[in-house]
Coordinates of C-alpha atoms in Angstrom, one line a residue:
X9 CA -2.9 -1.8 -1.7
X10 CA -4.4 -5.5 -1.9
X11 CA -3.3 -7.9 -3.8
X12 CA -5.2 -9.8 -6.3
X13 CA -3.2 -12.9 -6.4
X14 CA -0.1 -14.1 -4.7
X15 CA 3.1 -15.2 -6.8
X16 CA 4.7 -16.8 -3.8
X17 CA 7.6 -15.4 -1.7
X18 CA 11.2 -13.9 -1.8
X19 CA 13.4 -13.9 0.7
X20 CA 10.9 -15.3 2.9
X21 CA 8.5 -12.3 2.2
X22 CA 5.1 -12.4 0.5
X23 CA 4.9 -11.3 -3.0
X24 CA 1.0 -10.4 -4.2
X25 CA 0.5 -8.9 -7.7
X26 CA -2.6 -6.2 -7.8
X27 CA -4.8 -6.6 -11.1
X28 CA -3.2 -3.0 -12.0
X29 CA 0.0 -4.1 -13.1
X30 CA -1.4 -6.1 -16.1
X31 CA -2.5 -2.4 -17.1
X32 CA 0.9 -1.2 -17.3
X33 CA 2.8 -4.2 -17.8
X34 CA 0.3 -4.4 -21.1
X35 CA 1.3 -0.4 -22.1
X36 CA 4.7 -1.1 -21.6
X37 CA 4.8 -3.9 -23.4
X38 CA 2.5 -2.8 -26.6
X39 CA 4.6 0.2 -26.3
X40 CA 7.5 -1.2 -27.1
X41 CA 6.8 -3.7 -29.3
X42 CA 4.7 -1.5 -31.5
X43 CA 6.5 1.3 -31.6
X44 CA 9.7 2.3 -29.8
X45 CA 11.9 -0.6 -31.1
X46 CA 10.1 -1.2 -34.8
X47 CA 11.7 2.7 -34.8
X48 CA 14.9 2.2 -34.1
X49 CA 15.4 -1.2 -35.2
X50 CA 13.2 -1.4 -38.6
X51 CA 13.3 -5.0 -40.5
X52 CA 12.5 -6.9 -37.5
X53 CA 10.0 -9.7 -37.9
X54 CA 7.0 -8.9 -35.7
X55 CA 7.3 -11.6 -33.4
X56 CA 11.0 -10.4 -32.6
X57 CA 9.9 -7.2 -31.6
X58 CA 6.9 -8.7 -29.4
X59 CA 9.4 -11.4 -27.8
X60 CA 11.4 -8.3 -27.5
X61 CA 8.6 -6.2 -25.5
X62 CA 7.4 -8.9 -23.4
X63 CA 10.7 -9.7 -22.2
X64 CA 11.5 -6.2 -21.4
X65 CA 8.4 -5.8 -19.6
X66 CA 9.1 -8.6 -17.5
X67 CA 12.4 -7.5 -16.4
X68 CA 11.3 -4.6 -15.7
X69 CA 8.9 -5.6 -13.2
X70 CA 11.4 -8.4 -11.5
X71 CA 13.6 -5.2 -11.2
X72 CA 10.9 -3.3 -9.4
X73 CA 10.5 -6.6 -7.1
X74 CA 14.3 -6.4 -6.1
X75 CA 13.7 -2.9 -5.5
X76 CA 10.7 -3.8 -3.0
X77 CA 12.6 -7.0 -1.9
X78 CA 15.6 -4.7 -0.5
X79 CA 13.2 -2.3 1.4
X80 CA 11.7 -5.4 3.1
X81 CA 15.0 -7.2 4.4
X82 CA 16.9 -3.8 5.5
X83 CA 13.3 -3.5 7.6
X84 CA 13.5 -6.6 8.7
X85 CA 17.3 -6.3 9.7
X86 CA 16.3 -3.0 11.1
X87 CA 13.6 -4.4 13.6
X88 CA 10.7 -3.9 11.6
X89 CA 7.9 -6.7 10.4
X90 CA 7.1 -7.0 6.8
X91 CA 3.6 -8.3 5.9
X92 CA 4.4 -8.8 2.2
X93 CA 5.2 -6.9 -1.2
X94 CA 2.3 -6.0 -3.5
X95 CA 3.1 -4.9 -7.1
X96 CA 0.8 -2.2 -9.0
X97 CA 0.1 0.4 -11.3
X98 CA 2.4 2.8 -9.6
X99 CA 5.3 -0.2 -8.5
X100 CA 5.4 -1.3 -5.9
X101 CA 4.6 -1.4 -1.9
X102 CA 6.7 -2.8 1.0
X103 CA 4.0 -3.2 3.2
X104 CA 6.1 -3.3 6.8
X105 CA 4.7 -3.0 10.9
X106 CA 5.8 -0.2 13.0
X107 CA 8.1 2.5 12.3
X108 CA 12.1 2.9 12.1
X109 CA 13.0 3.1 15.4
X110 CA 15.5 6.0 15.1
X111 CA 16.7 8.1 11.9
X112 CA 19.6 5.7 10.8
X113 CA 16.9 3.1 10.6
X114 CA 14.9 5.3 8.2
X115 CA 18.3 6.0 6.2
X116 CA 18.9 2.9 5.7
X117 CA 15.5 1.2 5.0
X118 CA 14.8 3.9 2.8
X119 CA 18.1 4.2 0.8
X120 CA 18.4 0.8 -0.6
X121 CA 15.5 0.7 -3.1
X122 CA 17.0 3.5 -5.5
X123 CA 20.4 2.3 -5.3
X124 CA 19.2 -1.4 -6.1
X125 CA 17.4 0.4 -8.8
X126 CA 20.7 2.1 -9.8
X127 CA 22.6 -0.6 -9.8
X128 CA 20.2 -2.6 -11.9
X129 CA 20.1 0.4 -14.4
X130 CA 24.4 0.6 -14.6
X131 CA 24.6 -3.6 -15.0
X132 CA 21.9 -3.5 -17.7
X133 CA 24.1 -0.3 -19.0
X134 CA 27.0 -1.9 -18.8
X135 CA 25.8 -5.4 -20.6
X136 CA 24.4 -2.7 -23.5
X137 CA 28.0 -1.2 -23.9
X138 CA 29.7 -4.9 -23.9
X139 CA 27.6 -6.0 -26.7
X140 CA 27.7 -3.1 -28.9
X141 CA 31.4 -3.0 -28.5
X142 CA 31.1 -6.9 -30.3
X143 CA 29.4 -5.3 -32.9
X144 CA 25.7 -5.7 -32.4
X145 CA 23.4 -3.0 -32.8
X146 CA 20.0 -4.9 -33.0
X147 CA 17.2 -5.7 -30.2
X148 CA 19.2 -6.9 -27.2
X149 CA 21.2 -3.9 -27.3
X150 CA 17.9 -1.9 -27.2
X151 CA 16.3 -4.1 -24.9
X152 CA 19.1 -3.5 -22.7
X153 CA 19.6 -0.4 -23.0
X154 CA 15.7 0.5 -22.1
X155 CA 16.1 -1.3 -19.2
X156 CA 19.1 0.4 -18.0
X157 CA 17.5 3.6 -18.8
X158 CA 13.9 3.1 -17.1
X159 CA 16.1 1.7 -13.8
X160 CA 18.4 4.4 -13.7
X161 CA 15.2 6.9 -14.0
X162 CA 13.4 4.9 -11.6
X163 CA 16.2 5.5 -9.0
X164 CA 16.2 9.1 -10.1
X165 CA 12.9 9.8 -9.2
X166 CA 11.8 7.9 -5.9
X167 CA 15.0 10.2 -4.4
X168 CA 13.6 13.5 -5.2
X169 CA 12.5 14.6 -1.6
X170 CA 9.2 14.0 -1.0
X171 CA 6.5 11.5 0.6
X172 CA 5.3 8.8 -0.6
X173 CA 8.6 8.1 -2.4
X174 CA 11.9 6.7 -1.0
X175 CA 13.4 10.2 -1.1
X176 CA 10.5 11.7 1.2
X177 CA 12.1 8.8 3.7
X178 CA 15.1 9.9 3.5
X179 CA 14.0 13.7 3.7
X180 CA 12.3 12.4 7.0
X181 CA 15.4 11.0 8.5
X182 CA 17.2 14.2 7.7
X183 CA 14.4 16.6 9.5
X184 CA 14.5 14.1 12.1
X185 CA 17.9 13.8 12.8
X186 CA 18.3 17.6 12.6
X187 CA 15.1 18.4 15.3
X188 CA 14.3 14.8 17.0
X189 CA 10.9 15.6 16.0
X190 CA 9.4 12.5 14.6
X191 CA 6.0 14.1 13.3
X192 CA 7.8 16.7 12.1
X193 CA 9.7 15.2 10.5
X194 CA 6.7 13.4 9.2
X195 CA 4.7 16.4 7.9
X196 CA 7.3 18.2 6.5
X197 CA 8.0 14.8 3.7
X198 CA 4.2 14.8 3.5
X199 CA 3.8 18.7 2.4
X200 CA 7.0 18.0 0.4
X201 CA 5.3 15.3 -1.7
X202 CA 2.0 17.4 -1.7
X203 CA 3.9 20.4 -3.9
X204 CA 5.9 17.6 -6.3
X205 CA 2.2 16.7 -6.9
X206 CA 1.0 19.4 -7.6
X207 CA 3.9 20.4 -10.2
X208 CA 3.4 17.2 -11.7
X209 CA -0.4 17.9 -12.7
X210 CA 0.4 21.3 -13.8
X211 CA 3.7 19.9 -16.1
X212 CA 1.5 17.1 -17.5
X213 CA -1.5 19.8 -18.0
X214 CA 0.8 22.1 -19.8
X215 CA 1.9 19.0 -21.9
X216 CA -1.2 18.0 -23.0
X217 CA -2.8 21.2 -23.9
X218 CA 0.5 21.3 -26.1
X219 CA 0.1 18.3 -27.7
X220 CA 2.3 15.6 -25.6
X221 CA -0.7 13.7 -25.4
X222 CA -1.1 10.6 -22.9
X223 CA 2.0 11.2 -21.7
X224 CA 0.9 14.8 -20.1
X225 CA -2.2 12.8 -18.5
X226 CA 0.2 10.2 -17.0
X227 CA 2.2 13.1 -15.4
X228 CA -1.1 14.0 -14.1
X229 CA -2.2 10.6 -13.1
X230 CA 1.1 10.8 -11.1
X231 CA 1.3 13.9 -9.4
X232 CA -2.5 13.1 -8.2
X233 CA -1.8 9.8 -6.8
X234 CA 1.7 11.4 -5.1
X235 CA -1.1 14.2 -3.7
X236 CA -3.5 11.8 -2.0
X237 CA -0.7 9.7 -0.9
X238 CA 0.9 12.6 0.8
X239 CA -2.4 13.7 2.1
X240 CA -3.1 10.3 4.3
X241 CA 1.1 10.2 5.3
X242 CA 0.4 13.8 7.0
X243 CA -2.8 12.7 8.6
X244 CA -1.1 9.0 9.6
X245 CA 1.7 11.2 11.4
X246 CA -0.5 13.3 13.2
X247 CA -2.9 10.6 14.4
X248 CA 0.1 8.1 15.3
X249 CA 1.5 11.0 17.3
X250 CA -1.3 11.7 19.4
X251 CA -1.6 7.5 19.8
X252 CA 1.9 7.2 20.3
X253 CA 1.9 5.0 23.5
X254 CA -1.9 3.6 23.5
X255 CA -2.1 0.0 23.4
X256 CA -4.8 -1.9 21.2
X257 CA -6.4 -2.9 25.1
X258 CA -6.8 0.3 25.8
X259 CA -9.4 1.1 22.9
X260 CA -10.9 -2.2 21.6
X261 CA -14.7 -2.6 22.6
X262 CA -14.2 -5.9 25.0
X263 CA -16.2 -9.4 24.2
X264 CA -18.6 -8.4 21.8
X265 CA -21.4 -9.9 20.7
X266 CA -20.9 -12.7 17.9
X267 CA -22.9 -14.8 16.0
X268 CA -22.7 -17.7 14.5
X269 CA -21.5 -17.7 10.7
X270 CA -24.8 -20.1 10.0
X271 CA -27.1 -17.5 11.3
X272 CA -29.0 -16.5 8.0
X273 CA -29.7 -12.5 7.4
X274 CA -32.9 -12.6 8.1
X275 CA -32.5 -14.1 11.4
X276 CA -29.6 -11.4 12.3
X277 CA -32.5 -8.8 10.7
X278 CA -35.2 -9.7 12.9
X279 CA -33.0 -10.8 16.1
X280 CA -29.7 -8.6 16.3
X281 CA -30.2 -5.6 14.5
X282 CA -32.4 -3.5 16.5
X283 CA -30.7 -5.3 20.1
X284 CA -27.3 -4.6 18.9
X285 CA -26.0 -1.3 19.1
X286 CA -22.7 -2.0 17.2
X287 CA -22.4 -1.5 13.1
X288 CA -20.2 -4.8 13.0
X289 CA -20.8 -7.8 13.9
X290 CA -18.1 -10.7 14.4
X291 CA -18.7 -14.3 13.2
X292 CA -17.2 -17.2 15.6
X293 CA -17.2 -20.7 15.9
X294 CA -15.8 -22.2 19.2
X295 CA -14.3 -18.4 20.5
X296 CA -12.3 -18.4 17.3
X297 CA -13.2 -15.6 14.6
X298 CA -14.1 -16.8 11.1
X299 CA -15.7 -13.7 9.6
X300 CA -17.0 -10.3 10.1
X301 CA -20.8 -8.7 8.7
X302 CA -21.4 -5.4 8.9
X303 CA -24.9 -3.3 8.3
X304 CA -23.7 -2.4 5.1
X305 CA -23.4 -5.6 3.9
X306 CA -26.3 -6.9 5.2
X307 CA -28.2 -4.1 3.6
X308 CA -26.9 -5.4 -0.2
X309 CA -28.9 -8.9 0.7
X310 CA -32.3 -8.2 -1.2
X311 CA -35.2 -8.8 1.3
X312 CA -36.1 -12.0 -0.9
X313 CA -32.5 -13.4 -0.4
X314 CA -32.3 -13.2 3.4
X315 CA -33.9 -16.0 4.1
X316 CA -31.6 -18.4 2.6
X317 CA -28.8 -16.7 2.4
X318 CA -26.2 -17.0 5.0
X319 CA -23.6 -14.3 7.3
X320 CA -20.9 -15.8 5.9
X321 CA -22.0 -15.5 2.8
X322 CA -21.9 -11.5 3.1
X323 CA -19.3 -11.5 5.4
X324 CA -15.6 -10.4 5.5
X325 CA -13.7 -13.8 5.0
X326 CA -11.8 -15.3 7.4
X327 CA -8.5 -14.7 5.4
X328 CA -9.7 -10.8 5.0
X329 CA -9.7 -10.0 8.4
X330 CA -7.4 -8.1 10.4
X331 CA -6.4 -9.4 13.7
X332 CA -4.4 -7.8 16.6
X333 CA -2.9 -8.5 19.9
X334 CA -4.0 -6.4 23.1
X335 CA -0.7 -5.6 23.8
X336 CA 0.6 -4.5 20.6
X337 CA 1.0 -0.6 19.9
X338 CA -2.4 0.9 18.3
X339 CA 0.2 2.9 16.0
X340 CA 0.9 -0.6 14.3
X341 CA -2.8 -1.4 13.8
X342 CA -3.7 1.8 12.3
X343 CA -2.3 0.9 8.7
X344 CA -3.6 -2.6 8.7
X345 CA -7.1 -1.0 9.3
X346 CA -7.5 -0.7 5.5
X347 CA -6.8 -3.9 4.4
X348 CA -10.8 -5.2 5.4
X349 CA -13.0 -3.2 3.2
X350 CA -14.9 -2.9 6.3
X351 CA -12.3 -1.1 8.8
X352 CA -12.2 -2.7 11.9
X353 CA -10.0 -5.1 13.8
X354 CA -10.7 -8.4 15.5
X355 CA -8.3 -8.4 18.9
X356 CA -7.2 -11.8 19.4
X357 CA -5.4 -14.3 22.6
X358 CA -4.5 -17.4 21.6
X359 CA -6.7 -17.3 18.6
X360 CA -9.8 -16.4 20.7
X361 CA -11.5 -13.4 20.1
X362 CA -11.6 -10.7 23.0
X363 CA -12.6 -7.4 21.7
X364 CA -13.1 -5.6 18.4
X365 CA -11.8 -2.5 17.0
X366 CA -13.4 -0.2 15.0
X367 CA -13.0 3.8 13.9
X368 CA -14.9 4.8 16.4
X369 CA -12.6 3.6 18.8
X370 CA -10.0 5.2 17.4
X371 CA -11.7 8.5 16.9
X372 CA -12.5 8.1 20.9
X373 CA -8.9 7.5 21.4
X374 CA -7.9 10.5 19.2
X375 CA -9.9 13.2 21.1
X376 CA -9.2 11.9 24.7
X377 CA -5.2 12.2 23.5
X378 CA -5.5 15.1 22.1
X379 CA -7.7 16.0 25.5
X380 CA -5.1 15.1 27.5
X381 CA -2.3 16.9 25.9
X382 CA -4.6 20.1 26.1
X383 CA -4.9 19.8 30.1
X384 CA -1.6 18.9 30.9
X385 CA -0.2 22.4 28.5
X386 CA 0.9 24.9 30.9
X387 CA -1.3 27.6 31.4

């Protein structure tokens, strides 16, 4: 998940917000402010129960950032590299490199987020409790007692026992721990989260056809993201276990052809497209990569436009690429591969391009594994 802007960082991580979380941020909001708290706190001016709202809303999301914060420093403490939080519709994403080196890793990394979340959800309880025992009854008590509420439910639900959520982690590092079967491990969390999907579009289904409304098509919106989600995880496993090993040198395409980011498109149409026989083409000035065209981009230029329009004008920027080391594990590239729109990896040594990586390669890689493992089964 990309993020649309960055707010900065926390705890020395990156913090980006997608554009989807001004979706939900905005139904959370209205929805409070227009209609849960005017109910049970009637004779409020209007801008007390906006103010009200807003605030919640707010809180509510620098909860889910503590939540995302404390996956990224027990990883970090653990071994692992965080690349940065992004915040969206569905909360948030600790976006770390590599895997948990063993089960207690995995426990641990994957524990904290609920029971930050459940300790946010008892304090903002507890503060609810204080004040109504002084006699208030009015916003702030419901405010906080939403929040405590929404955390407490929050933790609730990312442990039920199934990927992508934190309790599919932790049913990984349980199956692990019991067989020593990483990928197991791995598929089992995967199929678990594929079933709590599919109960969730068939609970919100049942809801709407009986009248719940948007709250049935949320349900649905959930268990269909949890699906597709659970989906890639199982396919992740089984292509990181067949690549377990495999070094990004071992499958990048070496020195490849560049060009110059300059170049206009109708001089790469008329000069490189039919001597090239790659679909990507990296952009360099003095050995160091500044941007990466691809056919497909090329093939949005309108044949008026190529003339004065420029590669890196149609190019993936410089701050969109994805850049690896030769040496690094091709199990840590894979889920950095999405971050270009445009899928493939520029490999890197001191800054100076050496190879490229692109699904191809991988697919190559794949096969020969999978290949290998097939010769070397007993007969």
């Amino acid at each position: 998940m990309r993020a649309s802007f960055r707010l900065g960082r926390v705890a020395g991580v990156p913090v980006g917000v997608n554009w989807s979380v001004l979706v939900i941020f905005a139904l959370i909001a209205w929805g409070l402010a227009a209609r849960q708290f005017p109910r049970a706190y009637p004779g409020e001016p209007l801008w007390a129960y906006v103010l009200a709202g807003l605030a919640a809303a707010v809180v509510f999301f620098a909860g889910l950032l503590a939540h995302e914060v404390a996956h990224a420093v027990v990883a970090r403490r653990n071994g692992l590299g965080v690349e940065g939080i992004t915040l969206w519709l569905f909360g948030g994403v600790s976006e770390l490199k590599g895997e948990a080196p063993d089960p207690g890793a995995e426990l641990r990394i994957a524990g904290i987020g609920p029971l930050v979340s459940l300790i946010i959800g008892v304090l903002f309880g507890g503060a609810a409790v204080a004040l109504a025992l002084t006699g208030q009854r009015g916003l702030p008590v419901g405010a906080l007692s939403w929040l405590a509420g929404i955390n407490l439910l929050l933790a609730i639900f990312n442990v039920l026992p199934a990927a992508p959520l934190d309790g599919g982690r932790l049913l990984r590092a349980a199956v692990w721990k019991a067989t020593g079967d990483r990928t197991r491990a791995s598929v089992v969390a995967a199929r678990a989260g594929w079933v709590l999907g599919a109960l969730l579009i068939g609970l919100g289904l049942w809801q709407f056809l009986v009248g719940a409304g948007i709250g049935g098509l949320w349900l649905v919106l959930i268990g269909w993201f949890l699906i597709g989600a659970a989906t890639m995880e199982e396919r992740q496993a089984r292509v990181g276990s067949a690549l377990r090993g495999v070094r990004v040198a071992d499958v990048m395409t070496p020195q490849p052809q560049t060009a110059s980011a300059e170049m206009t498109v109708g001089d790469f149409v008329d000069h490189y497209l039919f001597a090239y026989r790659h679909s990507a083409l990296p952009l360099t000035e003095d050995g160091q990569p500044v941007g990466l065209v691809t056919l497909d981009r090329v093939r949005h230029v309108a044949a008026d436009r190529r003339g004065a329009t420029t590669l890196a004008e149609v190019a993936c920027r410089a701050d969109e690429l994805v850049l690896a080391q030769p040496e690094e594990p091709l199990t840590d590239l894979l889920p950095r591969l999405s971050e270009c729109a445009d899928g493939r990896a520029l490999v890197v040594v001191d800054g100076r391009l050496v190879g490229i990586v692109s699904p191809s390669d991988i697919s190559r890689a794949v096969q020969r594994s999978s290949m290998r493992e097939q010769l070397a089964a007993p007969r």
